[in-house]
Coordinates of C-alpha atoms in Angstrom, one line a residue:
X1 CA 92.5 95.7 80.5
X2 CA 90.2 92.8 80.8
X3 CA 87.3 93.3 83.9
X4 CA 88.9 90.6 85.8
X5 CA 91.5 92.8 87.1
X6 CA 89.9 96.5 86.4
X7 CA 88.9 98.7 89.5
X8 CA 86.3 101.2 88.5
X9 CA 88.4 103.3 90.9
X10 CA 90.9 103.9 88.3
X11 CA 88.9 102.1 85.5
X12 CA 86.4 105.2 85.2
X13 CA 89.6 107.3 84.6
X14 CA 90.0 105.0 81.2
X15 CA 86.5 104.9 79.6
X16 CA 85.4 106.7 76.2
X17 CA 83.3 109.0 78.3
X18 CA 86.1 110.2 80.5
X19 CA 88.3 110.4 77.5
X20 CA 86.2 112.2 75.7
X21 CA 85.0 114.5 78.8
X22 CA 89.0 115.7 79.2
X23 CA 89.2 116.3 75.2
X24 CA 86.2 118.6 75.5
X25 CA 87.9 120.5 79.2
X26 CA 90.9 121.4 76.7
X27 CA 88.6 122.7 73.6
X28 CA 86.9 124.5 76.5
X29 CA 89.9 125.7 78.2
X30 CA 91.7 126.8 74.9
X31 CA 88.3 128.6 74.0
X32 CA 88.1 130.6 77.3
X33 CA 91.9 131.9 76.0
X34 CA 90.8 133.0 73.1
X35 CA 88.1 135.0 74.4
X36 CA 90.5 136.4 77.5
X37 CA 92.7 137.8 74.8
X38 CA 90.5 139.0 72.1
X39 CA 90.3 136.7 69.5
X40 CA 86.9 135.2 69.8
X41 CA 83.8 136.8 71.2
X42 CA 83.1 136.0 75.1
X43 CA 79.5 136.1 74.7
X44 CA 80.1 132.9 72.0
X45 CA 82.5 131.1 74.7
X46 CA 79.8 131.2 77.5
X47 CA 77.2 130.0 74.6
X48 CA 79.8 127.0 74.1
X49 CA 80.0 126.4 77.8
X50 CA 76.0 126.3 78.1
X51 CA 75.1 123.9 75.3
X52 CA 78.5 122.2 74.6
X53 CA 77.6 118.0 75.2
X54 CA 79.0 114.7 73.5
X55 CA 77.1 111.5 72.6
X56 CA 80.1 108.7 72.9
X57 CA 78.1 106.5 70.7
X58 CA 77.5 109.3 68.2
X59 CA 80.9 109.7 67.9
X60 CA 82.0 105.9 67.1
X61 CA 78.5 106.4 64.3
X62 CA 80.1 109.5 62.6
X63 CA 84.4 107.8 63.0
X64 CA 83.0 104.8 60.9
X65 CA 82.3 107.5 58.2
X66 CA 84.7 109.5 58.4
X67 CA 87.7 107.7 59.6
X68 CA 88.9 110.6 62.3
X69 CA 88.3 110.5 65.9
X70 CA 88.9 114.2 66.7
X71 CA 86.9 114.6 63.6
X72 CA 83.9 113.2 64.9
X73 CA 84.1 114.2 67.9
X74 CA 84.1 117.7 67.1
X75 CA 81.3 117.3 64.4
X76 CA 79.2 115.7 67.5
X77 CA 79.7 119.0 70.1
X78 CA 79.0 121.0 67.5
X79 CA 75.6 119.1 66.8
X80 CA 74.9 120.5 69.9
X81 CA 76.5 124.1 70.0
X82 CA 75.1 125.4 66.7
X83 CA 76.6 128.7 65.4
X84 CA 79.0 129.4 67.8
X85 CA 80.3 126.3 67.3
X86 CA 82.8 127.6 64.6
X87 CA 85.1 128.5 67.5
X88 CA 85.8 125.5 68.5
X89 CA 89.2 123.8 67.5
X90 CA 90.1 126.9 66.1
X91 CA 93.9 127.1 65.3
X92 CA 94.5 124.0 66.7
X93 CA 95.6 120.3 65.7
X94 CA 94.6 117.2 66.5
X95 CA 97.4 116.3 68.7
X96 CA 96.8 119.8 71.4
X97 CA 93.5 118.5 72.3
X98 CA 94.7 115.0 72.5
X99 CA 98.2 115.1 74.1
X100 CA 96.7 118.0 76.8
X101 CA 93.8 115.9 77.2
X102 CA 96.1 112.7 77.6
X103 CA 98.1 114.5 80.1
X104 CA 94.9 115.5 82.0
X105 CA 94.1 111.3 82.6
X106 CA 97.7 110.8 83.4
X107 CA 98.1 113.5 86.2
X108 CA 94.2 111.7 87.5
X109 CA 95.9 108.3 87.1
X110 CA 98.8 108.9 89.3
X111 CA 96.7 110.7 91.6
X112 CA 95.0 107.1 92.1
X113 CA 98.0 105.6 92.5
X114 CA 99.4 107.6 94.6
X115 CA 96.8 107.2 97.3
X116 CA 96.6 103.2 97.2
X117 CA 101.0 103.7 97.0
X118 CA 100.3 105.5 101.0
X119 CA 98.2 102.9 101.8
X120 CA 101.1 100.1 100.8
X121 CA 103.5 101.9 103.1
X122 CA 100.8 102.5 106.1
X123 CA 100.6 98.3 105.9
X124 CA 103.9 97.6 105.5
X125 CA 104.7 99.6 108.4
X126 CA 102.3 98.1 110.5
X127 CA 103.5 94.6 109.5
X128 CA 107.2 95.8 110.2
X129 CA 106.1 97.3 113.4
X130 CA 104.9 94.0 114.7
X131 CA 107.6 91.9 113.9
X132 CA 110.4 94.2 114.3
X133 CA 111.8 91.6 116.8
X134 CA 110.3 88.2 115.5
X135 CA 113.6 86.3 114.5
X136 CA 114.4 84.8 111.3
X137 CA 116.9 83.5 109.0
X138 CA 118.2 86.1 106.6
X139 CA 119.0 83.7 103.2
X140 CA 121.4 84.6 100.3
X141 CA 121.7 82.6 97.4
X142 CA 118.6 80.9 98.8
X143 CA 120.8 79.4 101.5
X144 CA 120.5 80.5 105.2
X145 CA 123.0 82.9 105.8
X146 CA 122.5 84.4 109.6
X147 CA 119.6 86.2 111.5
X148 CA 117.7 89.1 110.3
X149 CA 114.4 90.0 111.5
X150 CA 110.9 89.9 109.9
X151 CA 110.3 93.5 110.7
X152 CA 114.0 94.5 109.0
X153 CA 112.7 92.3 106.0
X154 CA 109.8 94.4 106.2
X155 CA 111.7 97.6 106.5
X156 CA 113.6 97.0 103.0
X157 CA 110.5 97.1 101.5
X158 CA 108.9 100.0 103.1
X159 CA 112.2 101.8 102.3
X160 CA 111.7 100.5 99.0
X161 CA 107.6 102.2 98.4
X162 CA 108.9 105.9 100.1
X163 CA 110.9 106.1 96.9
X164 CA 108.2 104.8 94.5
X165 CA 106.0 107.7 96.3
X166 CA 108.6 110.1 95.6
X167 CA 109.2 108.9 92.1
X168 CA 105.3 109.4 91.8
X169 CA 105.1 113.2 92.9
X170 CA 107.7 113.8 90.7
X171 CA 106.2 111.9 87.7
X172 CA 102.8 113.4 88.1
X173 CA 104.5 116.8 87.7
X174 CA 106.7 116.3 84.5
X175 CA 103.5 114.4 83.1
X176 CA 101.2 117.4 83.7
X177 CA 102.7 118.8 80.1
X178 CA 99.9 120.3 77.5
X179 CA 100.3 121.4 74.3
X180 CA 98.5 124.0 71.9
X181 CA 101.2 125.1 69.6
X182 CA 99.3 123.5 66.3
X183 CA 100.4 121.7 63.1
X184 CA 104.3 120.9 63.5
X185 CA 104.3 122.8 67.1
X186 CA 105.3 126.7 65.4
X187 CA 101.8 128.3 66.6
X188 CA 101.9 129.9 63.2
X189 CA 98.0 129.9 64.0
X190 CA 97.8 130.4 67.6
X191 CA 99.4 132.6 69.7
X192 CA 101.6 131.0 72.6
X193 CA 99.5 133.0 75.2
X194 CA 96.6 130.6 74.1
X195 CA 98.7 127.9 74.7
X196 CA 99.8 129.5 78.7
X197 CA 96.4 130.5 79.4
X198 CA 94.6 127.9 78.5
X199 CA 97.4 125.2 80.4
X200 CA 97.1 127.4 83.1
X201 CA 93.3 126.5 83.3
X202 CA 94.2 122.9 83.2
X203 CA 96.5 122.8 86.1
X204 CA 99.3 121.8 83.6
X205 CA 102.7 123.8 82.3
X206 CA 103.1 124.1 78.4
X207 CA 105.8 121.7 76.4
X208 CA 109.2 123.4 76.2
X209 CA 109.0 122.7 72.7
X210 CA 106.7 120.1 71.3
X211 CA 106.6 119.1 67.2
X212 CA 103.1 118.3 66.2
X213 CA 103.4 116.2 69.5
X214 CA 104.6 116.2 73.0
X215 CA 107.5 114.6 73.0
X216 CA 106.9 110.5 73.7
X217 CA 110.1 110.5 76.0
X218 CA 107.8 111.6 78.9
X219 CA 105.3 109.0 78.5
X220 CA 107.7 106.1 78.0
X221 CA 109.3 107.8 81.8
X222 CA 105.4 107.5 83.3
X223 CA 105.4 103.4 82.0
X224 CA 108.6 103.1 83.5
X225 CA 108.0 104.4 86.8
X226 CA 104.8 102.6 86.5
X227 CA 107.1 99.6 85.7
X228 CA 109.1 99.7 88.1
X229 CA 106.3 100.0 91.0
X230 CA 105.2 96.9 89.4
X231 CA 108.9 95.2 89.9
X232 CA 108.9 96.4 93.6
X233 CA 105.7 94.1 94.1
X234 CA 106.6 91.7 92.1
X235 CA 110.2 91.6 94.5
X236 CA 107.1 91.2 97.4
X237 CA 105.0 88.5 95.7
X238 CA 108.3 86.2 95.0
X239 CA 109.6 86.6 98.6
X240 CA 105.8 85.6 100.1
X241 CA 105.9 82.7 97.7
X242 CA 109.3 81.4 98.6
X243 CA 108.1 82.1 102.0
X244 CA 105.3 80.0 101.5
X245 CA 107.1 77.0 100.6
X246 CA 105.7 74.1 102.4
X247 CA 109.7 72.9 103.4
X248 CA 109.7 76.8 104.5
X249 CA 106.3 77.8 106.0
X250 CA 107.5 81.3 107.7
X251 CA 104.9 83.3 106.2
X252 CA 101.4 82.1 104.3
X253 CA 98.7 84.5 102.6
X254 CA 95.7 84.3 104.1
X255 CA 93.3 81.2 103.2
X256 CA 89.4 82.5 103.8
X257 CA 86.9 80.2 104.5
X258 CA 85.4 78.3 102.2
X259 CA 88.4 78.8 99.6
X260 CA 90.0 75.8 97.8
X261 CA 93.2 75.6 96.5
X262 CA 93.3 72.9 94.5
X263 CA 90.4 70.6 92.4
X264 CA 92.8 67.8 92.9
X265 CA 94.3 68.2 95.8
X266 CA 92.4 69.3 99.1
X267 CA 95.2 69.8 101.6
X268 CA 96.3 72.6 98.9
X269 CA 96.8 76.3 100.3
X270 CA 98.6 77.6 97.4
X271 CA 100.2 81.3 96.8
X272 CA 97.9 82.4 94.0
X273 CA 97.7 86.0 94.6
X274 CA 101.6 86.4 95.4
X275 CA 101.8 84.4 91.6
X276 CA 99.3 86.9 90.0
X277 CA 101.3 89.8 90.9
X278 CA 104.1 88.7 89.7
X279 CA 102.7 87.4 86.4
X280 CA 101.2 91.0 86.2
X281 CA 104.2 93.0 86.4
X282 CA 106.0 90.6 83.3
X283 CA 102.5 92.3 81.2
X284 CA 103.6 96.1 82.7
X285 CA 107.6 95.5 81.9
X286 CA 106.1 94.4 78.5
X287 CA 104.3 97.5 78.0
X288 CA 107.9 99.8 79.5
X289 CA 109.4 98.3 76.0
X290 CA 106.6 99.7 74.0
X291 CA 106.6 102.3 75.2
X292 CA 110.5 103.3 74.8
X293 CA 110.1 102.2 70.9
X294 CA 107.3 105.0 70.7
X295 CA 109.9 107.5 71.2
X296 CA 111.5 107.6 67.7
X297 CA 108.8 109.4 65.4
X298 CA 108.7 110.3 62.0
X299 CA 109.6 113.8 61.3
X300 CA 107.5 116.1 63.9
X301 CA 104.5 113.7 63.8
X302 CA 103.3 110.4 62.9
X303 CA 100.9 108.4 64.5
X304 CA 102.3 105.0 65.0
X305 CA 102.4 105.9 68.7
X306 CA 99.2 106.0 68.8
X307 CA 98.0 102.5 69.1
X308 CA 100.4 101.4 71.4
X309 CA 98.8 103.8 73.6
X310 CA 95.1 103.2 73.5
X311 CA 96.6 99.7 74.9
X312 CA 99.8 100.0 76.8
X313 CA 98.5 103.4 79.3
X314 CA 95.3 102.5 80.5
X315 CA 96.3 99.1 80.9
X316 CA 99.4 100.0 83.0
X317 CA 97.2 102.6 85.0
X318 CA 94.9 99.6 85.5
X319 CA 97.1 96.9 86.1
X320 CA 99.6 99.1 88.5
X321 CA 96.3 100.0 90.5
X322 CA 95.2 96.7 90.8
X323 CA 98.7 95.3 91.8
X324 CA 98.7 97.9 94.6
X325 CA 95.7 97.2 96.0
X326 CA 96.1 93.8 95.9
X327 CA 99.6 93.0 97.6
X328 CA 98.2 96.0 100.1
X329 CA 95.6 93.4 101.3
X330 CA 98.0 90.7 101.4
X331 CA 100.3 92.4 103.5
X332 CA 97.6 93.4 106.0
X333 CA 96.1 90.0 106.1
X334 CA 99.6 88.1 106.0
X335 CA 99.7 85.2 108.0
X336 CA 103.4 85.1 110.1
X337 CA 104.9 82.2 111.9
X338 CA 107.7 82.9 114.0
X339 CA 107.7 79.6 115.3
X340 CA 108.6 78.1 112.1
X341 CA 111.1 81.0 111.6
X342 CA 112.9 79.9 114.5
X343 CA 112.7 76.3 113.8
X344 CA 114.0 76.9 110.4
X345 CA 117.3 79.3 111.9
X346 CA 118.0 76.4 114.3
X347 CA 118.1 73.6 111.8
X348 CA 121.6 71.6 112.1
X349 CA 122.7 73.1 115.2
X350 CA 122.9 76.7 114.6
X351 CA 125.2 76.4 112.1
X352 CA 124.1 80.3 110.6
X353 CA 126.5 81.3 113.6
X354 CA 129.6 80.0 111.8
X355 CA 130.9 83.5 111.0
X356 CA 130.2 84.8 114.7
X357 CA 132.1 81.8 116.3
X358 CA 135.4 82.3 113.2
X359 CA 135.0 86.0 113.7
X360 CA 135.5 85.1 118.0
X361 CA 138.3 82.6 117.6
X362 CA 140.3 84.9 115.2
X363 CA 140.0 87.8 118.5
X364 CA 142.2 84.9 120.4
X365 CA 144.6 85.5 118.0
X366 CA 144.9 82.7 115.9
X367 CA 145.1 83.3 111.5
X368 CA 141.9 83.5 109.9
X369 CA 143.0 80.7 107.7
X370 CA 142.9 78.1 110.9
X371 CA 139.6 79.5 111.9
X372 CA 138.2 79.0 109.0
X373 CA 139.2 75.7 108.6
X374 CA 138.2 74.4 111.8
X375 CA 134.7 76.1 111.8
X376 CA 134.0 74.8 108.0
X377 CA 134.5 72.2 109.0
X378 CA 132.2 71.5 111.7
X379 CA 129.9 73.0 109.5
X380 CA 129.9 70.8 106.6
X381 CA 130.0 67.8 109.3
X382 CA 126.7 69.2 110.5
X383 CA 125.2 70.3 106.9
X384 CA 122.3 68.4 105.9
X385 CA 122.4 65.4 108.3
X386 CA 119.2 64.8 110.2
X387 CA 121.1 64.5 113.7
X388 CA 123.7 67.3 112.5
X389 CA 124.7 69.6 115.3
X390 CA 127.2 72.4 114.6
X391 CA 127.0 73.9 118.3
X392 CA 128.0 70.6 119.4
X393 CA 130.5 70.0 117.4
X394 CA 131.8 73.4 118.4
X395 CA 131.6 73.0 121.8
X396 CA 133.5 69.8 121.6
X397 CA 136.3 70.7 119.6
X398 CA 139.9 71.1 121.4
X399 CA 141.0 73.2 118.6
X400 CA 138.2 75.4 120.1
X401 CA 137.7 74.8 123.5
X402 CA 141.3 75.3 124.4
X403 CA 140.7 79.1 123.1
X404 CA 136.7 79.7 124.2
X405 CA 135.5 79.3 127.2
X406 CA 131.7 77.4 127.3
X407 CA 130.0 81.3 127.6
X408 CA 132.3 82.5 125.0
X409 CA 131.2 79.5 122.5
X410 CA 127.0 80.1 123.8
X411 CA 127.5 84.0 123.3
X412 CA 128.7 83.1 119.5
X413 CA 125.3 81.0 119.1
X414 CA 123.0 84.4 121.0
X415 CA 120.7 86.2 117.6
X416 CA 120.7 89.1 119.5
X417 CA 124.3 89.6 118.4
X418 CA 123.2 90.3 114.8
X419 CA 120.3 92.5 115.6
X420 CA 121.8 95.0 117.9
X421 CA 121.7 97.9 115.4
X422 CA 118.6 97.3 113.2
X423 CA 117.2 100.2 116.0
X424 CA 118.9 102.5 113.7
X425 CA 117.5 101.0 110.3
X426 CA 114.1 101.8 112.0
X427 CA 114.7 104.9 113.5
X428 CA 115.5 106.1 109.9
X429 CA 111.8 104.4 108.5
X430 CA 109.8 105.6 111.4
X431 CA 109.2 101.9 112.6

């Protein structure tokens, strides 16, 4: 991921060094196995533990030769270790250092991400908290349909981050999978207790049964989830944006002083971050494909997954990260105007209330059918007419007022109607 949009909070967790770092925890850990049950001498495991040390650079100077990462590496550590280096890597493949060492950065990644996830909710419920009863119109289609409230906007979305935060717990266990079951995943030359002990050491639970590989089906679920997060904000960004609107002007993101939102244009105060966001989820939803068409593998092993994956996981980690802390900031710094809100609920008379005032005259008894008519067509009388006034045209309609008396037509046209039970929707949330 470009530096633009890398945190070093999760970036760190994506460098050589790290990488590198977790590779030489699993030799470690797999060494420390060996010893516990008698295959290699302890005295040479505490030798490995003392000098064992990588040069990143070194490495990338001894891959150009020879063409192998794990290769290099290990011809690096054991620059350092000497002698008792020849324990090292012993009965193992390629793929058990990598895959456990992979699964090591995932479980740290989600980690991350779940602590900037809890601090989405905590401002989302703030935000929902304080506008629990600031009125609004609730659209569908993009067309005003009848009153909702900020706060219950609010609470869809807080609703909507719990289950990304449960998804998360549960990802980060089914990611924490290592593997040290060697070529083609048989152990024909090391002993499944290797593989236990050492995963035990790294916190992780060994594959039920890997090939040469863990199985890619788990990583294409973590860029999924990961995926999906990203959709969640995305849903966020696009309703700020419409939001935004200069016709709509409910809510705005915050414009700091000094910024400029336009080299054209100075009246501009444009939603650029809400647009990043969601121009950063199309990249992670890009990556969720990649990573399903890693699944299918040669055989038990080839490495055409492997590219994709030096790009596609610490870019989602990265991007997901910064998405989170980014719409997180947004939300807290929102700026809400529920005078426009109520402005915008009013417009043509109040004609959002139609389904209130049908719903009222169909209780005296007359066929939906002839409510509907009569109300629709007040409606459309007042619809997009500058002087349009559906409560009038209500209030003056025999067809109506020889059913409704003047309080029973102003109770139909009351918000409070449509908001009497959103206690429960927030009792449930916590709000």
């Amino acid at each position: 991921m470009i530096e633009r949009y890398t945190l070093p909070e999760m970036g760190n967790l994506w460098t050589e060094t790290y990488k590198l770092k977790t590779w030489l925890q699993v030799e470690i850990a797999v060494c420390e196995a060996q010893a516990e049950l008698g295959y290699i001498p302890a005295e040479a495991v505490e030798e490995i533990k003392a000098k064992a040390n990588f040069d990143p650079q070194r490495v990338l100077e001894i891959e150009a030769e020879v063409r192998h990462d794990m290769i290099a590496f290990l011809t690096n550590v054991n620059e350092y270790v000497g002698d008792a280096g020849r324990y090292i890597h012993l009965g193992l493949t390629s793929s058990d250092v990598l895959d456990t060492a992979l699964a090591l950065q995932l479980v740290a990644s989600v980690n991350v991400l779940l602590e900037r996830v809890e601090d989405l909710i905590q401002a989302i419920r703030y935000q929902a908290q304080q506008h629990r009863n600031t009125v609004m119109i609730g659209r569908s289609h993009g067309i005003h349909a009848e009153p909702i409230t900020f706060g219950f906007k609010l609470a869809g979305w807080l609703a909507e981050m719990l289950r990304h935060r449960d998804r998360l717990v549960r990802l980060r266990q089914d990611i924490a999978v290592g593997k040290i079951s060697g070529a083609v995943g048989t152990y024909a030359n090391i002993e499944p207790r290797v593989e236990a002990l050492a995963c035990q050491k790294l916190a992780l639970q060994p594959d039920t049964a890997s090939t040469q590989v863990v199985s890619r089906d788990i990583h294409a679920d973590f860029v999924q989830t990961l995926a999906l997060v990203a959709a969640s904000i995305e849903r966020f960004a696009v309703e700020i944006r419409n939001l935004q609107r200069t016709d709509v002007l409910e809510v705005e993101e915050y414009f700091s002083k000094g910024q400029k939102g336009s080299s054209a244009m100075p009246h501009k105060r444009n939603p650029i971050r809400s647009e990043r966001l969601t121009g950063m989820a199309r990249i992670i939803r890009g990556h969720a494909v990649a990573a399903i068409e890693n699944v299918a593998l040669w055989h038990e092993r080839d490495i055409s997954h492997s590219s994709v994956e030096r790009v596609i996981l610490p870019d989602a980690c990265i991007l997901t990260h910064f998405m989170l802390v980014d719409i997180t900031d947004l939300v807290k710094h929102l700026l809400v105007y529920p005078e426009n809100m109520e402005r915008n609920m009013n417009v043509y008379g109040g004609v959002v209330f139609s389904q209130r005032v049908l719903l009222t005259l169909v209780g005296k008894g007359i066929s939906r059918e002839e409510a509907y008519t009569i109300v629709q067509s007040c409606a459309h009388q007042a619809w997009n007419k500058p002087d349009g006034n559906f409560h009038d045209l209500i209030a003056k309609d025999s067809r109506v007022t020889q059913l409704l008396s003047p309080e029973e037509i102003e109770a139909c046209f009351d918000p409070q109607h449509h908001l009497k039970h959103l206690d429960q929707v927030y009792q449930r949330l916590s709000i």
